[in-house]
Amino acid sequence: MTDVAKRVIDAGLNLLDRQIIDKDGMMSGNVDDLELTVPEEGGPPVITAILAGPGALARRLGARSGAWLESLHVRLHPSEQPGPARIAFGVVKRVADHVEITVSRSDLDVSRFEKWVRKHVIGKIPGARA
Amino acid sequence: MRKVLEVSLETLAAIGGFVDIGDIVANSETGARFRMSLAWGGVLGVIGIVLYAEMSGRVATLSHRPVFDLVRERLGARVALVNLVASFFINFLTLTAEIAGVAVTLQLASGINYLAWIPLVALMVWFTMWRVKFSVMEKVYGLLGLALIVTVVAVFRLHEFHTIVREATNLHRPSTEDWPTYFYFAIALFGAAMTPYEVFFFSSGAVEEGWTRKDLMVNRANVYIGFPLGGALSLAIMAGAALLLAPRGISVDHLSQAAIPVTFVLGKLGLGILIFGMGIAFFGAALETGLSGGYIVSQFFGWQWEKFVKPVDAPRFHLVILVSVILAAAFGLTTVDPVKVTEYSIVLSAAALPLTYFPILIIANDPEYMGDKTNSKFSNALGFFYLVLLTAIAIATIPLMIITKAGA
Amino acid sequence: MRKLLPVVALAVLPACVGPALWFDAYAGKAGATASDMRSTVETARFVALVAARGRALSPYVGVILTDAEQDASAIEGAFDSIQPPNPRADQLRGQLDELLSKASSTISEMRIAARRDQLTQLQQIAQPLAGISDQLETFAEAHTP
C-alpha cells in the first residue's frame, strides 16, 4: 500500500477532487482532501488517508463558506469533536480517472448524511425501492 | 437498418426537445419588437449549443465524466463551488419558469387560472423524474414536442418567405429601439438557445448510458442535425411574431399572445396543437432542468446520481430534486410573472456560460482525457471565438439589464 | 451674502429650467403608455377577429382577454399615479386618460362576453377599438422623444 501511496504522490493533484467508487461500483463521494503523514524513517510525506465529506471540504474552501460548512458538519455529527471523514489509504485499490476502494460505501463514515436522507426522507416515499 | 431508425428517432426527439419556454418567450418578444433583425442572435446561440454539446458529449464519452465532475477537477473545489451556486440558482429560475409555463398552457386549454395548476404540474414533474426511465423520457417528450412544427407550417402559409429572409439578413435595428435594448434582446435569444442545463443533462446522460466511441457518431448526428432544426422552430416563432404582431404594435407579455400567429393562420386545430406542443416542450424542459439541478450538486459532492439506480441508492440526488421542485412550485405560486422569470433565467444563463464552458474547452483539448479525439483546429478556432463571445456577454449582461430596465 | 449666491442660484435654477424638462419627461412617459395600451388594444382586436372567424378555442379567448384586461388596468393605473408637473401636462393627461379608459372598458366588455361564450359578439363590441388604436398610435408618435 505504501508503494501505491508513493506512486500517487508523484501524480499529486491528480488525486484531489476525483470521484470515489466503492467495491459495488457505487459513488462514494469525492476526494475532498488528503491526509499526509511524514514517515518515521524520513523521506517524502506519504498519503495515509483520503478525507471526504463536508468536514474535509470545509478546510479546502477556506474563508467564510468553509467556516460555515465546518460548523454545519460539527453540529450535525453525533460525536463531540468530529474531524473530517477519513478513508484509510489502505483500502484504495486503484487510481484511474476515479479512485476505486475495496470496501462498501455503507462502511464509510462519509455516508452518514446519505444514510440519514435514505432513512428519513427518500426511503419513506413510495416507489423508492422499485 | 435498426440503427438508422434509432438514430432518426433520437434526432427527431432532439428537434422536439430543443424548444423550451425561454425560446418561445425570447423569439416571440423579439419578433414582435425587432421583427427579424435579431435572427442572428438566435443563430449564434444555436451554433454555440451545437459546439458546446458536441464537445461535452465527446468529453463525457471519452473521460466517462460529466460536466460538473470535470469543472470541479479542473477549477478546484473553491471556484467550482461558486460555479455550482450560480449554475444551480439559474437552473432553479429556469425550473420555476418551465413549471409555471406548463401551468399556463393548461390555463390556455381549460380557462382555469394557471396558479391552480402549478401544484399538479410540480407533482407530475417530480413523479416522472422519480419513476420514469431516462431514455423513455427523452424520446417520448422529444417526439411529442414535434407538435411545435405547427409554427413552421403557420409561417409557410403566410407566403412571406422573401420578407423574412430579407429582414433577417438586413440586421437593421428598428428606429423605435435603441442599441442597448437591441443587444439585450440579442443576449436573451442567445441564452435561450445555448442553455447550460441542456449540456449538464446531455453529458450526464452520456456517462450514465455508458456511451462508447461508436456512440459518438450518433451523438454528432443528434447535435448537428437535431439542434439546428430545433433552432429553426424557434426562428419560425420569431417569424410568426414579426409578420403578424409587429405590424400591429403588439408586444408579447403573455404566452397567450405568443400563440396569436398560429391561431390566426391555422385556426382551432393549429392552436390546439400549439398549446399541446408548448405544454409538452415545457414539461420536458422541466424534467431536464430538475434532473440537471440534481446532477450538478451530486457531481460536485461526489454523491450517487445516476437514474439507473433505485432511488434508495441515490437518496441525496433525489432529495435535491424533490426540494428543487417544491421550491420552484412555491416560487411560482407567489404569482411571480412566468414571462418575467423566463426573461431573467435566459439572460442570466447567457451570462453564466463561461463558468462551465471554459473547463470543458480546456479538457476537450487534453489528450490525457480525450485520447486521440481532442479538438480539431477548426473546433478550437470556433471554440476560442465562442469563449471570447461568452466572456463579452458575461461582462455586458448586467449593465445592459440595468440600462434597459430588463428590456422594458 | 455672496456665499449664499451659488446656493440660491442652485435653488432657483430648476424652477427656471425645470418645467420644460419635466414636461418632456412626462410626455415621454405618456407616449410610452399610449404604445403599451395600443399593444393591448390590438391584441384584443386580433382576438375578436379570430373569434369571429370561428378560429379560436373559447377557453383561449377567455384567457387572452382576461390577460388584456389586467394589462389595460395596470397600464392605466401606472399612468394615473404619475404626478403631472404642470397645467400643460394636465391637458396631456386628460387627453390620454380618455383614450385609456375607453380602451379599458371596451376590453372589459369583451372579456365578459367571452367568458359567457358569446364569441360571435366580440367583433361588434370591439368596434370602437379600431379608432382608439389609431388615436393611441398618433399620440404615441407625437410624444415619443
XYZ file of C-alpha atoms in Angstrom:
683
model
C 0.000 0.000 0.000
C 2.844 2.324 0.775
C 4.067 1.815 -2.781
C 0.742 2.906 -4.186
C 0.818 5.936 -1.934
C 4.340 6.810 -3.024
C 3.487 6.435 -6.691
C 0.368 8.508 -6.376
C 2.017 11.360 -4.532
C 4.093 11.946 -7.653
C 0.907 12.361 -9.573
C -0.055 14.583 -6.675
C -3.004 16.687 -7.555
C -4.389 14.066 -9.909
C -5.981 12.555 -6.867
C -7.798 15.533 -5.454
C -11.426 16.130 -6.448
C -11.698 12.706 -8.017
C -14.794 10.553 -7.672
C -14.501 7.651 -5.239
C -16.114 4.396 -6.350
C -16.684 1.584 -3.848
C -16.434 -2.162 -4.351
C -20.003 -2.370 -5.703
C -19.392 0.347 -8.269
C -21.373 2.923 -6.307
C -20.308 6.539 -5.981
C -18.980 7.329 -2.551
C -18.053 10.958 -2.554
C -15.151 12.912 -3.885
C -11.577 13.117 -2.678
C -12.078 16.364 -0.853
C -8.718 16.414 0.860
C -5.742 14.183 1.635
C -4.097 13.256 4.878
C -0.342 13.229 4.575
C 1.977 11.751 7.152
C 5.730 12.089 7.232
C 7.100 8.557 7.749
C 9.182 7.895 10.825
C 12.132 6.733 8.813
C 12.212 10.054 6.977
C 11.699 10.738 3.298
C 8.790 12.402 1.473
C 5.327 12.547 3.063
C 3.028 9.679 2.301
C -0.703 9.745 1.788
C -2.213 7.890 4.700
C -5.864 8.670 4.124
C -8.422 10.242 1.871
C -10.554 12.832 3.586
C -14.070 13.258 2.303
C -17.313 14.972 3.106
C -18.177 18.404 4.461
C -15.592 18.230 7.249
C -12.832 17.855 4.705
C -14.260 20.109 2.050
C -14.690 22.901 4.570
C -10.936 23.190 5.001
C -10.335 23.421 1.263
C -12.928 26.098 0.793
C -11.407 28.316 3.425
C -12.810 31.711 4.391
C -16.471 32.103 5.183
C -18.068 29.296 3.204
C -15.587 26.852 4.665
C -16.218 28.040 8.196
C -19.955 27.760 7.671
C -19.695 24.271 6.218
C -17.412 23.201 9.044
C -19.834 24.445 11.719
C -22.675 22.629 9.966
C -20.682 19.429 9.924
C -19.780 19.735 13.595
C -23.347 20.456 14.610
C -24.857 17.534 12.722
C -22.245 14.949 13.579
C -23.065 12.729 16.579
C -19.586 12.712 18.127
C -18.146 15.610 20.090
C -15.175 16.615 18.014
C -15.683 15.143 14.590
C -12.804 15.540 12.254
C -13.220 15.113 8.539
C -14.453 11.677 7.454
C -11.424 9.528 6.892
C -10.876 6.718 4.441
C -7.628 4.973 5.214
C -5.478 4.819 2.130
C -5.083 1.110 2.653
C -8.462 0.495 1.035
C -7.518 2.186 -2.207
C -7.379 -0.454 -4.897
C -6.742 1.610 -7.997
C -6.338 5.201 -9.088
C -7.522 5.845 -12.624
C -9.869 8.642 -13.680
C -11.632 7.801 -10.437
C -10.451 6.220 -7.195
C -11.534 2.638 -6.547
C -11.732 1.373 -2.990
C -12.084 -2.165 -1.704
C -14.836 -1.568 0.824
C -18.508 -0.854 0.537
C -19.600 2.753 0.904
C -22.021 1.872 3.662
C -18.983 1.094 5.794
C -17.611 4.571 5.404
C -18.130 7.392 7.851
C -18.682 9.688 4.904
C -22.070 8.115 4.199
C -23.623 9.437 7.351
C -25.733 12.156 5.681
C -26.737 9.821 2.891
C -27.938 7.186 5.313
C -29.948 9.775 7.177
C -31.605 11.006 3.992
C -32.297 7.474 2.876
C -33.857 6.547 6.197
C -35.851 9.660 6.922
C -36.819 11.121 3.587
C -36.346 9.187 0.404
C -36.933 5.767 1.868
C -40.344 6.859 3.020
C -41.639 7.843 -0.402
C -43.472 5.041 -2.197
C -41.574 3.536 -5.080
C -38.143 4.258 -3.645
C -37.054 0.665 -3.749
C -38.524 -0.224 -7.115
C -31.458 -0.557 -40.647
C -32.424 -0.620 -36.993
C -29.535 1.631 -36.191
C -30.666 4.175 -38.777
C -34.159 4.104 -37.356
C -32.874 4.591 -33.866
C -30.665 7.483 -34.856
C -33.526 9.150 -36.711
C -35.781 8.708 -33.727
C -33.233 10.260 -31.439
C -32.587 13.116 -33.812
C -36.280 13.816 -34.092
C -36.520 13.770 -30.330
C -33.643 16.255 -30.192
C -35.548 18.595 -32.516
C -38.722 18.391 -30.490
C -36.872 18.655 -27.229
C -34.924 21.738 -28.194
C -37.590 24.333 -27.627
C -38.472 25.439 -24.121
C -40.240 28.409 -22.600
C -37.130 30.533 -22.980
C -37.162 30.045 -26.734
C -40.874 30.768 -27.049
C -40.691 33.919 -24.950
C -37.429 35.223 -26.424
C -38.351 34.586 -30.046
C -41.892 35.892 -29.913
C -40.965 39.008 -27.909
C -38.056 39.736 -30.210
C -40.018 39.052 -33.366
C -42.750 41.415 -32.203
C -40.371 44.257 -31.377
C -37.442 43.782 -33.692
C -39.027 41.763 -36.491
C -36.331 39.543 -37.964
C -33.396 41.847 -37.380
C -32.153 39.822 -34.397
C -32.358 36.434 -36.060
C -28.557 36.377 -35.989
C -28.701 36.243 -32.155
C -30.627 33.009 -32.277
C -28.382 31.582 -34.991
C -25.271 32.370 -32.954
C -26.896 30.665 -29.990
C -27.692 27.527 -31.977
C -24.162 27.264 -33.335
C -22.955 27.745 -29.777
C -25.060 24.975 -28.316
C -24.084 22.625 -31.144
C -20.429 23.286 -30.430
C -20.818 23.062 -26.668
C -22.993 19.938 -26.689
C -20.721 18.104 -29.141
C -17.684 18.887 -27.013
C -19.314 17.877 -23.739
C -20.717 14.727 -25.301
C -17.300 13.805 -26.631
C -15.657 14.661 -23.319
C -18.259 12.646 -21.401
C -17.853 9.656 -23.714
C -14.075 9.543 -23.571
C -13.460 10.567 -19.988
C -16.587 8.953 -18.537
C -17.057 12.101 -16.538
C -19.953 14.537 -16.771
C -19.535 18.297 -16.898
C -19.647 19.246 -13.243
C -17.340 16.498 -12.139
C -14.773 17.907 -14.547
C -15.497 21.500 -13.591
C -14.540 20.709 -10.032
C -11.474 18.790 -11.051
C -10.256 21.493 -13.368
C -11.107 24.605 -11.406
C -10.656 23.301 -7.891
C -13.247 22.990 -5.155
C -13.467 26.662 -4.349
C -14.086 28.114 -7.797
C -16.262 25.171 -8.680
C -18.428 25.878 -5.661
C -19.084 29.444 -6.823
C -19.822 27.981 -10.191
C -22.194 25.480 -8.637
C -24.112 28.064 -6.653
C -24.547 30.315 -9.690
C -25.485 27.472 -12.022
C -27.887 25.961 -9.537
C -29.632 29.257 -8.899
C -30.112 29.976 -12.591
C -31.218 26.395 -13.116
C -33.756 26.918 -10.365
C -35.148 30.027 -12.066
C -35.481 28.036 -15.282
C -37.245 25.203 -13.453
C -39.731 27.659 -11.968
C -40.343 29.176 -15.406
C -40.907 25.804 -17.063
C -43.292 24.556 -14.384
C -45.228 27.820 -14.476
C -45.158 27.590 -18.275
C -46.831 24.183 -18.264
C -49.430 25.591 -15.876
C -50.083 28.489 -18.265
C -50.581 26.145 -21.218
C -53.088 24.218 -19.129
C -54.811 27.536 -18.434
C -54.929 28.293 -22.155
C -56.548 24.928 -22.738
C -59.006 24.981 -19.875
C -59.574 28.569 -18.814
C -58.680 27.678 -15.226
C -56.118 30.016 -13.676
C -52.529 28.820 -14.016
C -51.836 29.141 -10.289
C -54.290 26.356 -9.616
C -52.370 24.117 -11.992
C -48.911 24.684 -10.558
C -49.067 22.144 -7.701
C -50.359 19.437 -10.011
C -47.710 20.187 -12.617
C -44.980 20.126 -9.992
C -46.214 16.780 -8.725
C -46.257 15.321 -12.235
C -42.802 16.654 -12.973
C -41.397 15.191 -9.796
C -43.180 11.890 -10.227
C -41.853 11.494 -13.748
C -38.318 12.100 -12.567
C -38.873 9.660 -9.716
C -40.156 6.755 -11.740
C -39.719 7.085 -15.473
C -36.607 5.735 -17.204
C -34.233 8.287 -18.639
C -34.265 7.077 -22.220
C -38.017 6.720 -22.314
C -38.444 10.238 -21.017
C -36.147 11.764 -23.573
C -37.736 10.040 -26.529
C -41.362 10.473 -25.563
C -41.152 14.153 -24.739
C -38.871 14.882 -27.622
C -41.116 13.226 -30.193
C -44.333 14.677 -28.833
C -42.666 18.080 -28.809
C -42.536 17.866 -32.589
C -46.095 19.169 -32.430
C -44.416 22.568 -32.440
C -43.787 22.118 -36.156
C -47.158 23.770 -36.384
C -45.305 27.093 -36.003
C -43.309 26.400 -39.159
C -46.443 25.409 -41.034
C -48.130 28.646 -39.988
C -45.245 30.742 -41.263
C -45.172 28.908 -44.574
C -48.849 29.528 -45.077
C -48.240 33.251 -44.882
C -46.137 33.111 -48.049
C -43.791 35.828 -46.898
C -40.552 33.948 -47.167
C -38.797 36.707 -49.083
C -39.650 39.305 -46.471
C -38.416 37.083 -43.669
C -35.097 36.352 -45.309
C -34.612 39.943 -46.344
C -35.193 41.250 -42.830
C -33.101 38.549 -41.215
C -30.094 39.310 -43.381
C -30.547 43.034 -43.062
C -29.519 43.365 -39.392
C -31.214 46.702 -39.353
C -32.173 47.999 -35.940
C -35.733 49.377 -35.848
C -35.817 53.121 -35.192
C -38.106 52.689 -32.213
C -35.491 50.747 -30.290
C -32.072 51.793 -29.034
C -28.756 49.922 -29.206
C -28.653 48.715 -25.579
C -32.105 47.148 -25.924
C -31.115 45.650 -29.259
C -28.128 43.892 -27.729
C -30.000 42.944 -24.598
C -32.513 41.042 -26.680
C -29.706 39.504 -28.689
C -28.294 38.161 -25.447
C -31.722 36.860 -24.465
C -32.062 34.977 -27.755
C -28.566 33.637 -27.414
C -29.159 32.488 -23.842
C -32.452 30.867 -24.799
C -30.648 28.703 -27.352
C -27.398 27.998 -25.538
C -28.847 26.730 -22.293
C -26.445 25.272 -19.727
C -28.984 22.793 -18.361
C -29.128 21.136 -21.764
C -25.422 20.440 -21.568
C -25.496 19.221 -17.948
C -28.315 16.865 -18.863
C -26.735 15.728 -22.106
C -23.310 14.932 -20.691
C -24.737 13.224 -17.590
C -26.855 11.106 -19.894
C -23.808 10.203 -21.933
C -21.984 8.981 -18.852
C -25.000 7.230 -17.419
C -25.772 5.368 -20.621
C -22.139 4.447 -20.975
C -21.590 5.954 -24.392
C -18.666 4.487 -26.253
C -16.740 5.750 -29.245
C -19.261 4.098 -31.506
C -21.950 6.268 -29.978
C -20.028 9.408 -30.853
C -21.414 9.269 -34.362
C -24.944 9.103 -33.049
C -24.191 11.919 -30.661
C -22.978 14.060 -33.521
C -25.998 13.318 -35.699
C -28.319 14.349 -32.890
C -26.428 17.511 -32.261
C -25.554 18.609 -35.804
C -28.961 17.890 -37.268
C -31.362 17.937 -34.354
C -30.331 21.157 -32.683
C -30.241 23.373 -35.787
C -33.658 22.102 -36.829
C -34.867 22.824 -33.330
C -33.425 26.274 -33.784
C -35.429 26.558 -36.980
C -38.585 26.035 -34.922
C -37.529 28.951 -32.746
C -36.979 31.119 -35.806
C -40.426 30.190 -37.052
C -41.833 31.577 -33.843
C -39.882 34.769 -34.389
C -41.118 34.985 -37.974
C -44.733 34.498 -36.971
C -44.441 37.328 -34.462
C -42.568 39.513 -36.947
C -45.191 39.091 -39.647
C -48.353 39.316 -37.583
C -47.626 41.024 -34.291
C -45.037 43.646 -35.184
C -47.167 45.476 -37.799
C -49.879 45.950 -35.193
C -47.535 47.115 -32.495
C -48.398 44.118 -30.317
C -45.648 43.340 -27.825
C -45.589 39.932 -26.193
C -46.068 39.956 -22.444
C -48.026 36.759 -22.109
C -47.750 33.279 -23.566
C -51.303 33.738 -24.798
C -50.099 36.475 -27.166
C -47.290 34.269 -28.463
C -49.978 31.898 -29.714
C -51.767 34.526 -31.838
C -49.874 33.978 -35.113
C -50.589 30.232 -35.233
C -54.219 30.803 -34.252
C -54.665 33.366 -36.971
C -53.250 31.166 -39.717
C -54.318 27.692 -38.674
C -57.387 28.225 -36.529
C -58.603 25.957 -33.761
C -56.662 22.901 -34.812
C -53.403 24.814 -35.050
C -53.995 26.454 -31.701
C -54.813 23.145 -30.059
C -51.683 21.500 -31.427
C -49.587 24.504 -30.440
C -50.866 24.522 -26.852
C -50.220 20.795 -26.640
C -46.745 21.183 -28.125
C -45.846 24.022 -25.777
C -47.091 22.119 -22.737
C -45.066 19.064 -23.694
C -41.963 21.075 -24.524
C -42.072 22.945 -21.216
C -42.756 19.740 -19.308
C -39.807 18.002 -20.933
C -37.641 21.015 -20.194
C -38.788 20.956 -16.558
C -37.660 17.333 -16.332
C -34.274 18.151 -17.823
C -33.850 21.174 -15.616
C -34.913 19.361 -12.471
C -32.546 16.486 -13.163
C -29.736 18.886 -14.073
C -30.028 20.533 -10.681
C -29.680 17.140 -9.045
C -26.800 16.206 -11.335
C -24.651 19.249 -10.757
C -24.977 19.209 -6.975
C -24.364 15.472 -6.768
C -21.475 15.574 -9.196
C -19.816 18.356 -7.272
C -20.045 16.484 -3.960
C -19.447 13.033 -5.395
C -22.851 11.669 -4.433
C -24.551 8.866 -6.340
C -26.523 10.481 -9.125
C -27.416 8.014 -11.827
C -31.021 7.485 -12.685
C -30.261 3.882 -13.412
C -30.050 3.056 -9.730
C -33.049 2.776 -7.464
C -33.949 5.974 -5.653
C -32.918 4.421 -2.311
C -29.442 4.102 -3.650
C -29.180 7.730 -4.651
C -31.034 9.437 -1.819
C -29.231 12.787 -1.767
C -29.621 13.196 -5.522
C -33.356 12.630 -5.235
C -33.547 14.870 -2.209
C -32.076 17.745 -4.200
C -34.598 17.154 -6.967
C -37.527 16.929 -4.568
C -36.584 20.106 -2.738
C -35.938 21.968 -6.009
C -39.348 21.103 -7.391
C -41.121 22.058 -4.182
C -39.305 25.391 -4.010
C -39.864 26.090 -7.687
C -43.579 25.459 -7.295
C -43.653 27.665 -4.207
C -41.876 30.431 -6.072
C -44.328 30.092 -8.951
C -47.224 30.314 -6.519
C -46.062 33.707 -5.300
C -47.729 34.922 -8.529
C -44.378 35.939 -9.944
C -44.874 36.576 -13.649
C -43.786 33.450 -15.583
C -42.679 35.509 -18.555
C -40.511 37.754 -16.353
C -38.889 34.775 -14.620
C -38.200 33.289 -18.048
C -36.592 36.512 -19.244
C -34.291 36.654 -16.249
C -33.399 32.980 -16.474
C -32.322 33.131 -20.132
C -30.319 36.300 -19.759
C -28.539 35.104 -16.629
C -27.946 31.727 -18.301
C -26.102 33.509 -21.061
C -24.051 35.487 -18.569
C -23.065 32.384 -16.594
C -21.993 30.298 -19.593
C -18.240 30.925 -19.356
C -18.182 29.243 -15.938
C -18.937 25.830 -17.346
C -17.853 26.304 -20.949
C -14.262 27.197 -20.210
C -13.293 23.976 -18.321
C -14.908 21.844 -20.999
C -12.989 23.619 -23.726
C -9.734 23.001 -21.856
C -10.471 19.339 -21.276
C -11.600 18.810 -24.856
C -8.044 19.647 -25.794
C -6.365 17.460 -23.182
C -5.142 14.155 -24.647
C -4.981 12.660 -21.177
C -8.786 12.666 -21.085
C -9.572 12.601 -24.773
C -7.017 10.241 -26.231
C -6.854 10.862 -29.928
C -10.154 12.693 -30.025
C -9.010 16.117 -28.922
C -10.439 19.170 -30.633
C -9.605 19.713 -34.259
C -8.094 23.025 -35.315
C -11.463 24.107 -36.607
C -13.241 23.218 -33.371
C -10.633 25.097 -31.437
C -10.871 28.156 -33.599
C -14.619 28.157 -33.212
C -14.321 27.188 -29.558
C -11.999 30.069 -28.840
C -14.203 32.529 -30.702
C -17.102 31.436 -28.547
C -15.062 31.738 -25.384
C -14.381 35.375 -26.237
C -18.021 35.907 -27.168
C -19.294 34.326 -23.951
C -16.933 36.410 -21.866
C -18.104 39.564 -23.632
C -21.706 38.589 -22.974
C -20.946 37.811 -19.339
C -19.467 41.282 -18.874
C -22.183 43.117 -20.782
C -25.296 41.435 -19.444
C -25.794 43.007 -16.033
C -25.007 46.571 -17.173
C -27.368 46.170 -20.127
C -30.016 44.746 -17.859
C -29.757 47.816 -15.670
C -29.635 50.326 -18.530
C -32.576 48.844 -20.400
C -34.509 48.053 -17.204
C -34.503 44.415 -18.248
C -35.672 45.165 -21.756
C -38.662 47.295 -20.869
C -24.280 87.133 1.181
C -22.034 86.288 -1.750
C -21.516 82.836 -0.339
C -25.204 82.238 -0.459
C -25.465 83.211 -4.092
C -24.474 79.865 -5.592
C -26.874 78.129 -3.228
C -29.698 80.444 -4.159
C -28.865 80.076 -7.819
C -28.973 76.311 -7.497
C -32.328 76.520 -5.787
C -33.821 78.814 -8.387
C -32.318 77.133 -11.435
C -34.574 74.108 -11.520
C -37.575 76.344 -11.329
C -36.409 78.123 -14.488
C -35.285 75.135 -16.495
C -37.485 72.593 -14.784
C -40.969 72.652 -16.192
C -39.817 72.304 -19.799
C -37.645 69.321 -18.971
C -40.256 67.885 -16.665
C -42.906 68.218 -19.295
C -40.787 66.412 -21.863
C -40.154 63.580 -19.433
C -43.848 63.359 -18.686
C -44.762 63.473 -22.349
C -42.296 60.676 -22.991
C -43.938 58.529 -20.345
C -47.346 59.358 -21.769
C -46.157 58.306 -25.191
C -44.809 55.016 -23.860
C -48.091 54.423 -22.058
C -50.007 55.013 -25.274
C -47.777 52.477 -27.046
C -48.302 49.893 -24.354
C -52.048 50.381 -24.381
C -52.099 50.144 -28.140
C -50.433 46.752 -27.905
C -53.168 45.578 -25.554
C -55.896 47.072 -27.727
C -54.514 45.445 -30.854
C -54.290 42.123 -29.037
C -57.970 42.389 -28.183
C -58.839 43.363 -31.763
C -56.922 40.433 -33.131
C -58.698 38.078 -30.764
C -62.068 39.462 -31.831
C -61.068 38.862 -35.445
C -60.086 35.226 -34.987
C -63.054 34.562 -32.723
C -65.426 35.969 -35.315
C -63.964 33.629 -37.930
C -64.517 30.755 -35.541
C -60.808 30.114 -35.484
C -60.146 30.194 -31.762
C -60.881 27.859 -28.874
C -63.092 29.544 -26.314
C -61.003 28.953 -23.177
C -58.102 30.542 -25.011
C -60.173 33.584 -25.935
C -61.255 33.964 -22.332
C -57.700 33.783 -21.053
C -56.186 36.172 -23.549
C -58.907 38.754 -22.951
C -58.537 38.411 -19.183
C -54.800 38.995 -19.617
C -55.547 42.003 -21.810
C -57.996 43.433 -19.297
C -55.474 43.107 -16.486
C -52.781 44.701 -18.614
C -55.065 47.587 -19.561
C -55.952 48.268 -15.969
C -52.309 48.087 -14.896
C -51.242 50.492 -17.641
C -53.979 52.942 -16.714
C -53.183 52.719 -13.034
C -49.464 53.221 -13.590
C -50.016 56.297 -15.738
C -52.567 57.854 -13.406
C -50.195 57.542 -10.496
C -47.582 59.759 -12.179
C -47.824 63.336 -10.949
C -48.301 65.768 -13.857
C -45.652 68.507 -13.430
C -47.676 71.496 -14.608
C -51.059 72.551 -16.053
C -49.800 71.991 -19.585
C -49.199 68.403 -18.642
C -52.686 68.198 -17.195
C -54.100 68.667 -20.651
C -51.998 65.830 -21.977
C -53.119 63.694 -19.091
C -56.751 64.367 -19.753
C -56.335 63.543 -23.432
C -54.637 60.246 -22.805
C -56.817 59.276 -19.875
C -59.874 59.442 -22.068
C -58.355 57.028 -24.546
C -57.086 54.721 -21.829
C -60.406 54.435 -20.054
C -62.340 53.872 -23.265
C -59.920 51.105 -24.169
C -60.142 49.534 -20.725
C -63.888 49.497 -20.579
C -64.258 48.052 -24.080
C -61.824 45.271 -23.311
C -63.688 44.533 -20.083
C -66.917 44.188 -22.006
C -65.178 41.833 -24.380
C -63.873 39.728 -21.534
C -67.367 39.436 -20.064
C -68.818 38.361 -23.381
C -66.021 35.865 -23.944
C -66.464 34.252 -20.564
C -70.153 33.892 -21.373
C -69.155 32.129 -24.564
C -70.642 34.874 -26.718
C -67.705 34.788 -29.120
C -69.688 35.903 -32.153
C -70.495 39.195 -30.471
C -66.886 40.071 -29.859
C -66.271 41.808 -33.149
C -69.205 44.102 -32.616
C -68.164 45.002 -29.093
C -64.613 45.545 -30.308
C -65.581 48.073 -32.961
C -64.566 51.241 -31.094
C -61.110 49.746 -30.598
C -60.120 50.434 -34.198
C -60.453 54.177 -33.707
C -58.912 54.084 -30.233
C -55.938 52.195 -31.583
C -55.305 54.781 -34.295
C -55.574 57.614 -31.817
C -53.198 55.881 -29.430
C -50.736 55.361 -32.253
C -50.869 59.013 -33.261
C -50.488 60.093 -29.663
C -47.543 57.799 -29.101
C -45.757 59.028 -32.211
C -46.336 62.647 -31.264
C -44.924 62.255 -27.787
C -42.062 59.837 -28.084
C -38.621 61.516 -27.872
